[in-house]
Amino acid sequence: MNITKFDPLHNIYRLNSLVNDAFGVDLFDHGENTEPSTWTPRVDIMEKENAYLLAVDIPGVHKKDIEISYNDGTLSIKGERESKSAMKEEDTKVHRVERYYGAYFRSFKLPEAIDEQEIEAKYENGVLTITVPKAEKKETKRQIKIK
């Protein structure tokens, strides 16, 4: 007898996948953008007092194959994970492929109050960590004279 973990949302996720494949609509879209790709890296977004942190799981991707850009309030991450060369060899019979390969793209709309010149990224042990510093709060309160 096989024991499987019960996932009460399995059918909802499956429905979302079918709708997404058929109509290109993600029922769970929360304002982030993805382009058609082979796979989508998982991202954790956290907030500290002075910065936002993004942790992106992209194991097996070389640092040179990762591109991060910031344009008009949107932070984008794209790249590609290549399949192992042994899988491409003619004398290799592949029985199962569970890992994802190919291009990926993620983008996130950032709050306006960030210091875009100080965005930093580091890549270690398959995790890309992006630090997005918050901008200094500007005093916008002023007294207006009536003429």
Coordinates of C-alpha atoms in Angstrom, one line a residue:
M1 CA 0.0 0.0 0.0
N2 CA 1.3 3.5 -0.9
I3 CA 1.0 6.3 1.6
T4 CA 0.5 9.7 0.0
K5 CA 0.4 13.0 1.7
F6 CA -3.1 14.6 1.5
D7 CA -3.1 18.0 -0.1
P8 CA -6.6 19.6 0.1
L9 CA -5.7 22.2 -2.5
H10 CA -4.4 19.7 -5.1
N11 CA -7.5 20.0 -7.3
I12 CA -7.5 23.8 -7.1
Y13 CA -3.9 23.9 -8.2
R14 CA -4.6 21.5 -11.0
L15 CA -7.6 23.6 -12.1
N16 CA -5.3 26.7 -12.1
S17 CA -2.8 24.8 -14.2
L18 CA -5.4 23.7 -16.7
V19 CA -6.9 27.3 -17.0
N20 CA -3.4 28.7 -17.3
D21 CA -2.5 26.3 -20.1
A22 CA -5.8 26.8 -22.0
F23 CA -6.3 30.6 -21.6
G24 CA -3.0 32.0 -20.3
V25 CA -4.7 33.2 -17.1
D26 CA -3.3 32.5 -13.7
L27 CA -6.1 32.4 -11.1
F28 CA -3.6 33.1 -8.3
D29 CA -2.0 36.2 -10.0
H30 CA -0.9 38.7 -7.3
G31 CA 0.6 41.4 -9.4
E32 CA 3.8 39.7 -10.3
N33 CA 4.7 39.0 -13.9
T34 CA 6.0 35.8 -15.5
E35 CA 6.7 35.3 -19.1
P36 CA 6.1 32.0 -20.8
S37 CA 8.9 29.8 -19.7
T38 CA 9.8 26.2 -19.0
W39 CA 9.9 26.7 -15.2
T40 CA 9.4 29.3 -12.5
P41 CA 11.9 29.7 -9.6
R42 CA 10.3 30.0 -6.2
V43 CA 10.7 33.3 -4.5
D44 CA 10.4 34.4 -0.8
I45 CA 9.9 38.2 -0.3
M46 CA 10.6 39.6 3.2
E47 CA 10.6 43.1 4.6
K48 CA 13.0 44.5 7.2
E49 CA 13.0 47.9 8.8
N50 CA 15.4 49.3 6.2
A51 CA 15.1 46.9 3.1
Y52 CA 13.1 44.4 1.2
L53 CA 14.8 41.0 0.7
L54 CA 14.1 38.5 -2.1
A55 CA 15.4 34.9 -1.9
V56 CA 15.2 33.1 -5.2
D57 CA 15.8 29.4 -5.5
I58 CA 17.7 28.7 -8.7
P59 CA 20.0 25.7 -8.0
G60 CA 22.1 24.5 -10.8
V61 CA 22.2 27.9 -12.5
H62 CA 25.6 29.5 -13.1
K63 CA 26.0 33.1 -11.8
K64 CA 26.9 34.1 -15.4
D65 CA 23.4 32.9 -16.6
I66 CA 21.5 35.1 -14.2
E67 CA 20.3 38.6 -15.3
I68 CA 18.8 41.1 -12.8
S69 CA 17.4 44.4 -13.9
Y70 CA 15.4 47.3 -12.5
N71 CA 13.4 49.5 -14.7
D72 CA 10.5 51.9 -13.9
G73 CA 9.7 50.4 -10.5
T74 CA 10.0 46.7 -11.6
L75 CA 12.7 44.3 -10.6
S76 CA 13.2 41.5 -13.1
I77 CA 15.1 38.2 -12.9
K78 CA 15.8 36.1 -15.9
G79 CA 18.1 33.4 -17.0
E80 CA 18.4 29.8 -18.0
R81 CA 19.2 26.4 -16.5
E82 CA 20.7 24.0 -19.1
S83 CA 20.0 20.3 -19.0
K84 CA 22.9 18.0 -18.2
S85 CA 25.0 17.1 -21.3
A86 CA 24.6 13.3 -20.5
M87 CA 20.8 13.6 -21.1
K88 CA 21.6 14.9 -24.6
E89 CA 23.9 12.1 -25.6
E90 CA 22.7 9.6 -28.1
D91 CA 23.6 6.5 -26.2
T92 CA 21.8 7.7 -23.0
K93 CA 18.3 6.4 -22.2
V94 CA 16.5 8.8 -19.9
H95 CA 14.0 7.0 -17.6
R96 CA 12.7 10.0 -15.6
V97 CA 13.2 13.8 -15.7
E98 CA 11.8 15.6 -12.6
R99 CA 14.0 18.7 -12.6
Y100 CA 13.1 21.7 -14.7
Y101 CA 15.4 23.1 -17.4
G102 CA 15.3 26.0 -19.7
A103 CA 14.5 29.7 -19.5
Y104 CA 12.8 31.4 -16.6
F105 CA 11.6 35.0 -15.9
R106 CA 10.1 36.7 -12.9
S107 CA 9.3 40.3 -12.3
F108 CA 8.0 42.2 -9.2
K109 CA 6.6 45.7 -8.9
L110 CA 8.5 47.4 -6.1
P111 CA 7.2 50.2 -3.8
E112 CA 8.2 53.7 -4.9
A113 CA 10.1 54.4 -1.8
I114 CA 13.3 52.4 -2.6
D115 CA 16.9 53.4 -3.2
E116 CA 17.4 51.9 -6.7
Q117 CA 21.1 52.8 -6.8
E118 CA 21.9 50.6 -3.8
I119 CA 20.1 47.3 -4.9
E120 CA 22.5 44.4 -4.3
A121 CA 22.5 40.7 -5.2
K122 CA 24.5 37.7 -4.1
Y123 CA 24.4 34.1 -5.2
E124 CA 25.4 31.3 -2.9
N125 CA 24.5 27.6 -2.8
G126 CA 21.8 27.9 -5.4
V127 CA 20.0 30.8 -3.7
L128 CA 20.0 34.3 -5.2
T129 CA 19.5 36.9 -2.5
I130 CA 18.5 40.4 -3.6
T131 CA 18.5 43.3 -1.1
V132 CA 16.4 46.3 -2.1
P133 CA 17.1 49.2 0.4
K134 CA 14.2 51.5 1.4
A135 CA 14.7 55.1 0.5
E136 CA 15.0 57.7 3.2
K137 CA 11.6 59.1 4.1
K138 CA 11.3 62.7 2.8
E139 CA 9.4 65.2 4.9
T140 CA 6.4 66.2 2.8
K141 CA 4.6 68.2 5.4
R142 CA 4.6 72.0 4.9
Q143 CA 2.4 75.0 5.8
I144 CA 0.7 76.7 2.9
K145 CA -0.1 80.4 3.1
I146 CA -3.5 81.6 2.0
K147 CA -3.4 84.6 -0.3

